[in-house]
Short mmCIF file of C-alpha atoms and ligand atoms in Angstrom, two decimals:
data_model
loop_
_atom_site.label_atom_id
_atom_site.label_comp_id
_atom_site.label_asym_id
_atom_site.label_seq_id
_atom_site.Cartn_x
_atom_site.Cartn_y
_atom_site.Cartn_z
CA MET F 1 23.98 -31.80 4.61
CA GLU F 2 22.18 -28.91 6.33
CA LEU F 3 18.48 -28.01 5.93
CA VAL F 4 18.08 -24.22 5.66
CA CYS F 5 14.48 -23.01 6.00
CA PRO F 6 12.79 -19.67 5.39
CA ALA F 7 11.31 -17.58 8.20
CA GLY F 8 9.33 -14.51 7.19
CA ASN F 9 8.10 -14.04 10.76
CA PHE F 10 8.40 -15.56 14.24
CA PRO F 11 5.60 -18.17 13.87
CA SER F 12 7.27 -19.48 10.68
CA LEU F 13 10.63 -19.59 12.43
CA VAL F 14 9.13 -21.68 15.25
CA LYS F 15 7.62 -24.10 12.70
CA ALA F 16 10.92 -24.40 10.83
CA VAL F 17 12.88 -25.06 14.02
CA ASP F 18 10.32 -27.53 15.40
CA ASN F 19 10.29 -29.47 12.13
CA GLY F 20 14.02 -30.00 11.94
CA ALA F 21 15.71 -27.04 10.25
CA ASN F 22 19.46 -26.84 10.97
CA ALA F 23 19.33 -23.15 10.13
CA VAL F 24 16.69 -20.54 9.37
CA TYR F 25 17.16 -17.40 7.32
CA ILE F 26 15.47 -14.12 8.09
CA GLY F 27 15.60 -10.46 7.03
CA LEU F 28 15.35 -7.07 8.70
CA LYS F 29 12.34 -4.82 8.16
CA ASN F 30 13.91 -2.78 5.37
CA GLU F 31 15.05 -2.96 1.75
CA THR F 32 18.37 -4.60 2.63
CA ASN F 33 16.89 -8.05 1.98
CA ALA F 34 15.34 -9.50 -1.16
CA ARG F 35 11.94 -10.19 0.45
CA HIS F 36 11.00 -6.70 1.62
CA PHE F 37 7.25 -7.32 1.70
CA ALA F 38 4.74 -5.61 4.00
CA GLY F 39 4.16 -7.66 7.15
CA LEU F 40 7.31 -9.75 6.72
CA ASN F 41 10.66 -9.77 8.48
CA PHE F 42 11.99 -9.07 11.95
CA SER F 43 12.33 -6.04 14.23
CA LYS F 44 15.22 -5.79 16.72
CA GLN F 45 13.15 -7.33 19.54
CA GLN F 46 11.86 -10.09 17.28
CA ILE F 47 15.41 -10.98 16.23
CA VAL F 48 16.44 -11.41 19.86
CA LYS F 49 13.42 -13.65 20.46
CA ALA F 50 14.13 -15.59 17.25
CA ILE F 51 17.80 -16.20 18.11
CA ASN F 52 16.90 -17.31 21.63
CA TYR F 53 14.35 -19.80 20.37
CA ALA F 54 16.50 -21.16 17.54
CA HIS F 55 19.69 -21.49 19.59
CA LYS F 56 17.82 -23.23 22.41
CA HIS F 57 16.92 -25.87 19.81
CA ASN F 58 20.37 -26.09 18.26
CA CYS F 59 19.38 -24.21 15.11
CA LYS F 60 21.38 -21.36 13.55
CA VAL F 61 19.95 -18.04 12.41
CA TYR F 62 21.20 -16.54 9.15
CA CYS F 63 20.30 -13.00 8.15
CA ALA F 64 19.99 -11.95 4.50
CA ILE F 65 21.43 -8.51 3.74
CA ASN F 66 21.51 -9.32 0.08
CA THR F 67 20.23 -6.42 -1.99
CA TYR F 68 22.50 -3.93 -3.74
CA PRO F 69 22.95 -0.63 -1.84
CA ARG F 70 22.26 2.64 -3.55
CA GLU F 71 24.87 5.34 -3.13
CA ASN F 72 22.56 7.77 -1.30
CA ARG F 73 21.38 5.12 1.18
CA TRP F 74 24.63 3.27 1.91
CA SER F 75 24.29 3.75 5.68
CA ARG F 76 21.05 1.74 5.63
CA TRP F 77 23.11 -1.35 4.69
CA THR F 78 25.98 -0.75 7.13
CA GLU F 79 23.58 -0.04 10.01
CA SER F 80 21.76 -3.26 9.19
CA VAL F 81 25.04 -5.23 9.25
CA ASP F 82 25.96 -3.64 12.61
CA GLN F 83 22.56 -4.42 14.06
CA ALA F 84 22.50 -8.05 12.90
CA ILE F 85 26.00 -8.78 14.21
CA ASP F 86 25.38 -7.00 17.53
CA LEU F 87 22.17 -8.94 18.08
CA GLY F 88 23.94 -12.29 17.69
CA ILE F 89 23.09 -13.48 14.18
CA ASP F 90 25.21 -16.52 13.23
CA THR F 91 25.88 -15.69 9.58
CA LEU F 92 25.20 -12.93 7.09
CA ILE F 93 24.01 -13.74 3.57
CA VAL F 94 25.44 -11.05 1.30
CA ALA F 95 25.62 -10.24 -2.43
CA ASP F 96 27.30 -6.83 -2.72
CA ILE F 97 31.12 -6.65 -2.49
CA GLY F 98 30.96 -3.25 -0.74
CA VAL F 99 28.85 -4.76 2.02
CA MET F 100 31.21 -7.74 2.22
CA ASP F 101 34.17 -5.41 2.53
CA TYR F 102 32.39 -3.51 5.31
CA ILE F 103 31.82 -6.77 7.21
CA ARG F 104 35.45 -7.84 6.78
CA ASN F 105 36.67 -4.48 8.07
CA LYS F 106 34.58 -5.08 11.18
CA SER F 107 35.64 -8.69 11.62
CA GLN F 108 38.07 -10.96 9.80
CA THR F 109 36.18 -14.06 10.85
CA PHE F 110 32.45 -13.33 10.94
CA PRO F 111 30.79 -15.99 8.70
CA ILE F 112 29.60 -14.73 5.31
CA HIS F 113 27.53 -16.74 2.85
CA LEU F 114 27.44 -15.50 -0.71
CA SER F 115 23.81 -14.83 -1.60
CA VAL F 116 22.14 -16.32 -4.65
CA GLN F 117 21.69 -12.66 -5.65
CA ALA F 118 25.42 -12.48 -6.45
CA SER F 119 24.76 -14.97 -9.22
CA ALA F 120 28.16 -16.67 -9.00
CA THR F 121 28.26 -19.71 -11.29
CA SER F 122 31.94 -20.53 -11.86
CA VAL F 123 34.81 -21.88 -9.76
CA GLU F 124 36.72 -18.68 -10.54
CA ALA F 125 33.93 -16.45 -9.21
CA LEU F 126 33.54 -18.49 -6.03
CA ASN F 127 37.30 -18.57 -5.42
CA PHE F 128 37.45 -14.80 -5.96
CA TYR F 129 34.92 -14.23 -3.17
CA HIS F 130 36.79 -16.69 -0.98
CA ARG F 131 40.18 -15.11 -1.63
CA HIS F 132 39.04 -11.54 -1.01
CA PHE F 133 36.28 -11.92 1.57
CA SER F 134 36.82 -15.39 3.08
CA ILE F 135 33.25 -16.42 2.34
CA LYS F 136 32.35 -19.70 3.98
CA ARG F 137 29.58 -20.78 1.63
CA ALA F 138 27.88 -19.81 -1.64
CA VAL F 139 24.22 -20.22 -2.55
CA LEU F 140 24.09 -21.14 -6.23
CA PRO F 141 21.62 -19.62 -8.70
CA ARG F 142 18.88 -21.93 -9.99
CA VAL F 143 20.34 -22.03 -13.49
CA LEU F 144 22.92 -24.83 -13.23
CA SER F 145 22.77 -28.49 -14.18
CA LEU F 146 23.52 -31.25 -11.68
CA ALA F 147 26.91 -31.83 -13.33
CA GLN F 148 27.78 -28.14 -13.00
CA VAL F 149 26.74 -28.09 -9.33
CA ALA F 150 28.87 -31.20 -8.69
CA THR F 151 31.89 -29.58 -10.34
CA LEU F 152 31.55 -26.45 -8.21
CA ALA F 153 31.15 -28.52 -5.03
CA LYS F 154 34.31 -30.46 -5.88
CA LYS F 155 36.55 -27.70 -7.18
CA SER F 156 35.67 -24.50 -5.36
CA SER F 157 37.14 -23.50 -2.01
CA VAL F 158 33.74 -22.91 -0.38
CA GLU F 159 30.73 -24.87 0.82
CA ILE F 160 27.89 -25.10 -1.68
CA GLU F 161 24.21 -24.49 -0.88
CA VAL F 162 21.49 -25.12 -3.46
CA PHE F 163 17.76 -24.49 -3.59
CA GLY F 164 15.72 -27.62 -2.96
CA PHE F 165 12.13 -26.47 -3.06
CA GLY F 166 10.07 -23.37 -3.76
CA SER F 167 9.03 -20.84 -6.33
CA LEU F 168 11.22 -20.57 -9.35
CA CYS F 169 12.71 -17.23 -10.23
CA ILE F 170 13.66 -18.04 -13.79
CA MET F 171 16.18 -15.28 -14.45
CA ALA F 172 19.81 -15.45 -13.38
CA GLU F 173 19.38 -14.24 -9.84
CA GLY F 174 20.47 -10.73 -9.05
CA ARG F 175 20.11 -9.70 -12.68
CA CYS F 176 16.37 -9.47 -13.28
CA TYR F 177 14.94 -5.99 -13.64
CA LEU F 178 11.57 -6.95 -15.15
CA SER F 179 9.76 -5.70 -12.05
CA SER F 180 11.61 -2.37 -12.23
CA TYR F 181 10.52 -1.96 -15.82
CA LEU F 182 6.90 -1.74 -14.73
CA THR F 183 7.07 -0.45 -11.16
CA GLY F 184 10.48 1.15 -10.64
CA GLU F 185 11.20 -1.44 -7.92
CA SER F 186 13.01 -4.77 -8.23
CA PRO F 187 14.47 -7.41 -5.87
CA ASN F 188 18.00 -6.18 -6.55
CA THR F 189 17.69 -2.80 -4.92
CA GLN F 190 14.39 -2.53 -3.07
CA GLY F 191 14.06 -6.16 -2.14
CA VAL F 192 10.74 -6.75 -3.82
CA CYS F 193 9.55 -8.18 -7.12
CA SER F 194 6.16 -6.90 -8.31
CA PRO F 195 5.28 -4.96 -5.12
CA ALA F 196 1.76 -5.61 -3.83
CA SER F 197 0.90 -1.89 -4.01
CA TYR F 198 1.16 -2.14 -7.82
CA VAL F 199 -0.98 -5.27 -8.15
CA GLN F 200 -4.60 -5.05 -9.27
CA TRP F 201 -7.15 -7.88 -9.40
CA GLU F 202 -10.40 -7.44 -11.27
CA ASN F 203 -13.36 -9.79 -11.68
CA LYS F 204 -14.88 -9.59 -15.15
CA GLY F 205 -17.76 -12.03 -15.08
CA ASP F 206 -16.21 -15.48 -15.06
CA ILE F 207 -12.74 -14.13 -15.76
CA LEU F 208 -10.28 -12.87 -13.15
CA GLU F 209 -7.72 -10.41 -14.49
CA SER F 210 -4.39 -9.62 -12.84
CA ARG F 211 -2.47 -6.44 -13.61
CA LEU F 212 0.84 -4.99 -12.55
CA ASN F 213 0.84 -1.21 -12.55
CA HIS F 214 -2.20 -1.38 -14.86
CA LEU F 215 -0.57 -3.67 -17.43
CA LEU F 216 -2.56 -6.85 -18.01
CA ILE F 217 -0.41 -9.82 -16.91
CA ASP F 218 -2.90 -12.69 -17.02
CA ARG F 219 -6.56 -13.73 -17.22
CA PHE F 220 -7.81 -16.77 -15.34
CA GLU F 221 -10.86 -18.90 -16.05
CA LYS F 222 -12.99 -20.03 -13.09
CA ASN F 223 -11.24 -23.41 -12.80
CA GLU F 224 -7.68 -22.04 -13.00
CA ASN F 225 -5.31 -21.26 -10.13
CA ALA F 226 -4.63 -17.54 -10.21
CA GLY F 227 -0.91 -16.88 -9.85
CA TYR F 228 0.69 -13.72 -8.47
CA PRO F 229 1.31 -11.30 -11.35
CA THR F 230 5.04 -11.25 -12.03
CA LEU F 231 6.06 -10.29 -15.55
CA CYS F 232 8.08 -13.48 -16.02
CA LYS F 233 5.05 -15.69 -15.51
CA GLY F 234 2.42 -13.69 -17.40
CA ARG F 235 0.57 -14.87 -20.48
CA PHE F 236 0.97 -12.63 -23.47
CA ASP F 237 -0.08 -12.44 -27.07
CA ILE F 238 2.78 -13.97 -29.04
CA ALA F 239 2.28 -14.22 -32.81
CA GLY F 240 -1.48 -14.31 -32.34
CA LYS F 241 -1.41 -16.95 -29.59
CA THR F 242 -1.88 -16.18 -25.89
CA GLN F 243 0.74 -18.13 -23.93
CA HIS F 244 3.34 -18.01 -21.16
CA ALA F 245 6.13 -16.01 -22.75
CA MET F 246 8.95 -17.22 -20.51
CA GLU F 247 7.89 -19.91 -18.06
CA GLU F 248 4.73 -21.51 -16.71
CA PRO F 249 4.06 -20.98 -13.00
CA THR F 250 5.74 -23.92 -11.32
CA SER F 251 7.92 -24.69 -8.32
CA LEU F 252 11.38 -26.18 -8.13
CA ASN F 253 11.55 -29.55 -6.37
CA THR F 254 14.90 -31.35 -6.35
CA MET F 255 13.95 -34.13 -3.95
CA ASP F 256 14.23 -36.68 -6.74
CA ILE F 257 17.95 -35.94 -7.11
CA LEU F 258 18.70 -35.49 -3.40
CA PRO F 259 20.99 -38.57 -3.24
CA GLU F 260 23.02 -37.19 -6.16
CA LEU F 261 23.28 -33.76 -4.52
CA TYR F 262 24.45 -35.43 -1.32
CA GLN F 263 27.01 -37.54 -3.18
CA ALA F 264 28.24 -34.43 -4.97
CA GLY F 265 29.14 -32.92 -1.59
CA VAL F 266 26.47 -30.20 -1.48
CA ALA F 267 26.63 -28.78 2.06
CA ALA F 268 23.11 -27.41 2.39
CA ILE F 269 19.62 -27.50 0.89
CA LYS F 270 17.73 -24.24 0.95
CA ILE F 271 13.95 -23.97 0.99
CA GLU F 272 12.57 -20.86 -0.70
CA GLY F 273 9.57 -19.01 0.72
CA ARG F 274 9.90 -16.32 3.38
CA GLN F 275 6.60 -14.99 2.05
CA ARG F 276 4.85 -18.33 2.77
CA SER F 277 2.69 -19.23 5.78
CA PRO F 278 3.90 -21.00 8.94
CA ALA F 279 1.85 -24.08 7.94
CA TYR F 280 3.65 -24.22 4.57
CA VAL F 281 7.05 -23.91 6.24
CA ALA F 282 6.14 -26.67 8.73
CA THR F 283 5.08 -29.14 6.03
CA VAL F 284 7.98 -28.50 3.67
CA ALA F 285 10.56 -28.60 6.49
CA LYS F 286 9.13 -31.87 7.82
CA TYR F 287 9.37 -33.66 4.46
CA TRP F 288 12.85 -32.38 3.68
CA ARG F 289 14.16 -33.22 7.17
CA ARG F 290 12.96 -36.76 6.72
CA ALA F 291 14.42 -37.04 3.21
CA ILE F 292 17.85 -35.65 4.18
CA ASP F 293 18.07 -37.95 7.20
CA GLN F 294 17.17 -40.92 5.04
CA VAL F 295 19.75 -40.09 2.38
CA LYS F 296 22.45 -39.44 4.97
CA SER F 297 21.79 -42.74 6.71
CA GLY F 298 22.32 -44.64 3.44
CA ARG F 299 18.85 -46.23 3.66
CA SER F 300 17.00 -46.75 0.39
CA PHE F 301 15.32 -43.54 -0.62
CA SER F 302 12.06 -43.05 -2.47
CA ALA F 303 11.00 -39.51 -3.25
CA ALA F 304 7.63 -40.46 -4.75
CA GLU F 305 5.46 -39.92 -1.66
CA PRO F 306 6.99 -36.62 -0.48
CA ILE F 307 7.02 -35.31 -4.04
CA SER F 308 3.31 -35.91 -4.50
CA CYS F 309 2.54 -34.29 -1.10
CA LEU F 310 4.75 -31.28 -1.82
CA GLN F 311 3.17 -30.90 -5.26
CA GLU F 312 0.00 -29.66 -3.55
CA LEU F 313 1.98 -26.77 -2.06
CA ALA F 314 3.73 -25.86 -5.30
CA GLU F 315 3.02 -22.85 -7.47
CA GLY F 316 0.45 -23.88 -10.09
CA LYS F 317 0.41 -27.25 -8.24
CA GLN F 318 3.25 -28.47 -10.44
CA THR F 319 6.94 -28.95 -9.85
CA THR F 320 10.07 -29.26 -11.95
CA ILE F 321 13.75 -30.10 -11.45
CA GLY F 322 14.38 -27.00 -13.55
CA ALA F 323 17.89 -26.43 -14.88
CA TYR F 324 19.27 -29.47 -13.01
CA GLU F 325 17.96 -31.78 -15.73
CA ARG F 326 18.39 -29.54 -18.78
CA ASP F 327 20.87 -30.78 -21.33
CA TRP F 328 21.36 -27.22 -22.59
CA GLN F 329 22.64 -24.32 -20.47
S1 LIG R 401 10.16 -11.01 -12.57
FE1 LIG R 401 10.27 -13.22 -12.28
S2 LIG R 401 12.39 -13.78 -12.75
FE2 LIG R 401 12.33 -11.56 -12.39
S3 LIG R 401 12.81 -11.33 -10.19
FE3 LIG R 401 10.58 -11.39 -10.41
S4 LIG R 401 10.05 -13.58 -10.07
FE4 LIG R 401 12.27 -13.48 -10.55
#
């Protein structure tokens, strides 16, 4: 079981590698990846430096080119593929079938991982991508139960990667346009949910208000943690009661079911958070490295201590196993 860690910049990549990541995933400085935030991602020179450092420490570098190209900017995606392959990236993480086809026309064997953005949740979908594009692995959306993940790991023709820890994007990945509704930009095309340029914070006495493109998303009392204003996690007036309309701010943490994921044959655990700090990446990578090694060695495994430490780093300081433990789907 591989530990795949996020790297939004070179210092985070170094922390991930030094704390035991088997692979790190990065993006280029454009809208071809789903974390196109100001100050994040890698230039050409930085990619060379990143690959050198990671490979020296036996760690692979994956590059996410996982947004959906727009017709008038298609070359942006093909140039990004060319650049990543030429620079020596180990694997491309891709969602769009046009981009996959472009890669396969360049090389029959270059490793492709199906991005979570493709939102593939059935054996048939995974086998389709394998049959037509020889994908090596698929990253599953965070909407499946443990039993469903186990079935896919057993029956599909590809390796399975699942999210282990990090912010929860509650919609079926690759299909959420809530951010576009308010700002005209969403992760699917421009690589960003709720772009910072549309975010407003305003202190009103003891209350802190957050807005997205001038729409009130939430109000926080002095003693509350103020979350980033995404529409999915806002509090709204519903039938006269102000409450979270879709989901409370929380992070996914599957450490409690790590032995079951391992037994199910899951090939890799992915840590979310390219937008997080190097210190965050270091701490999360360290705990997950230790946990995976413990589970793989067959030693008795207790997730209690790492879970309580990781809780401090979680959104809203609370974690959930999310869809893995739901008895409805
Ligand atoms: S609005 Fe929420 S669910 Fe939709 S992409 Fe953004 S974080 Fe994910």
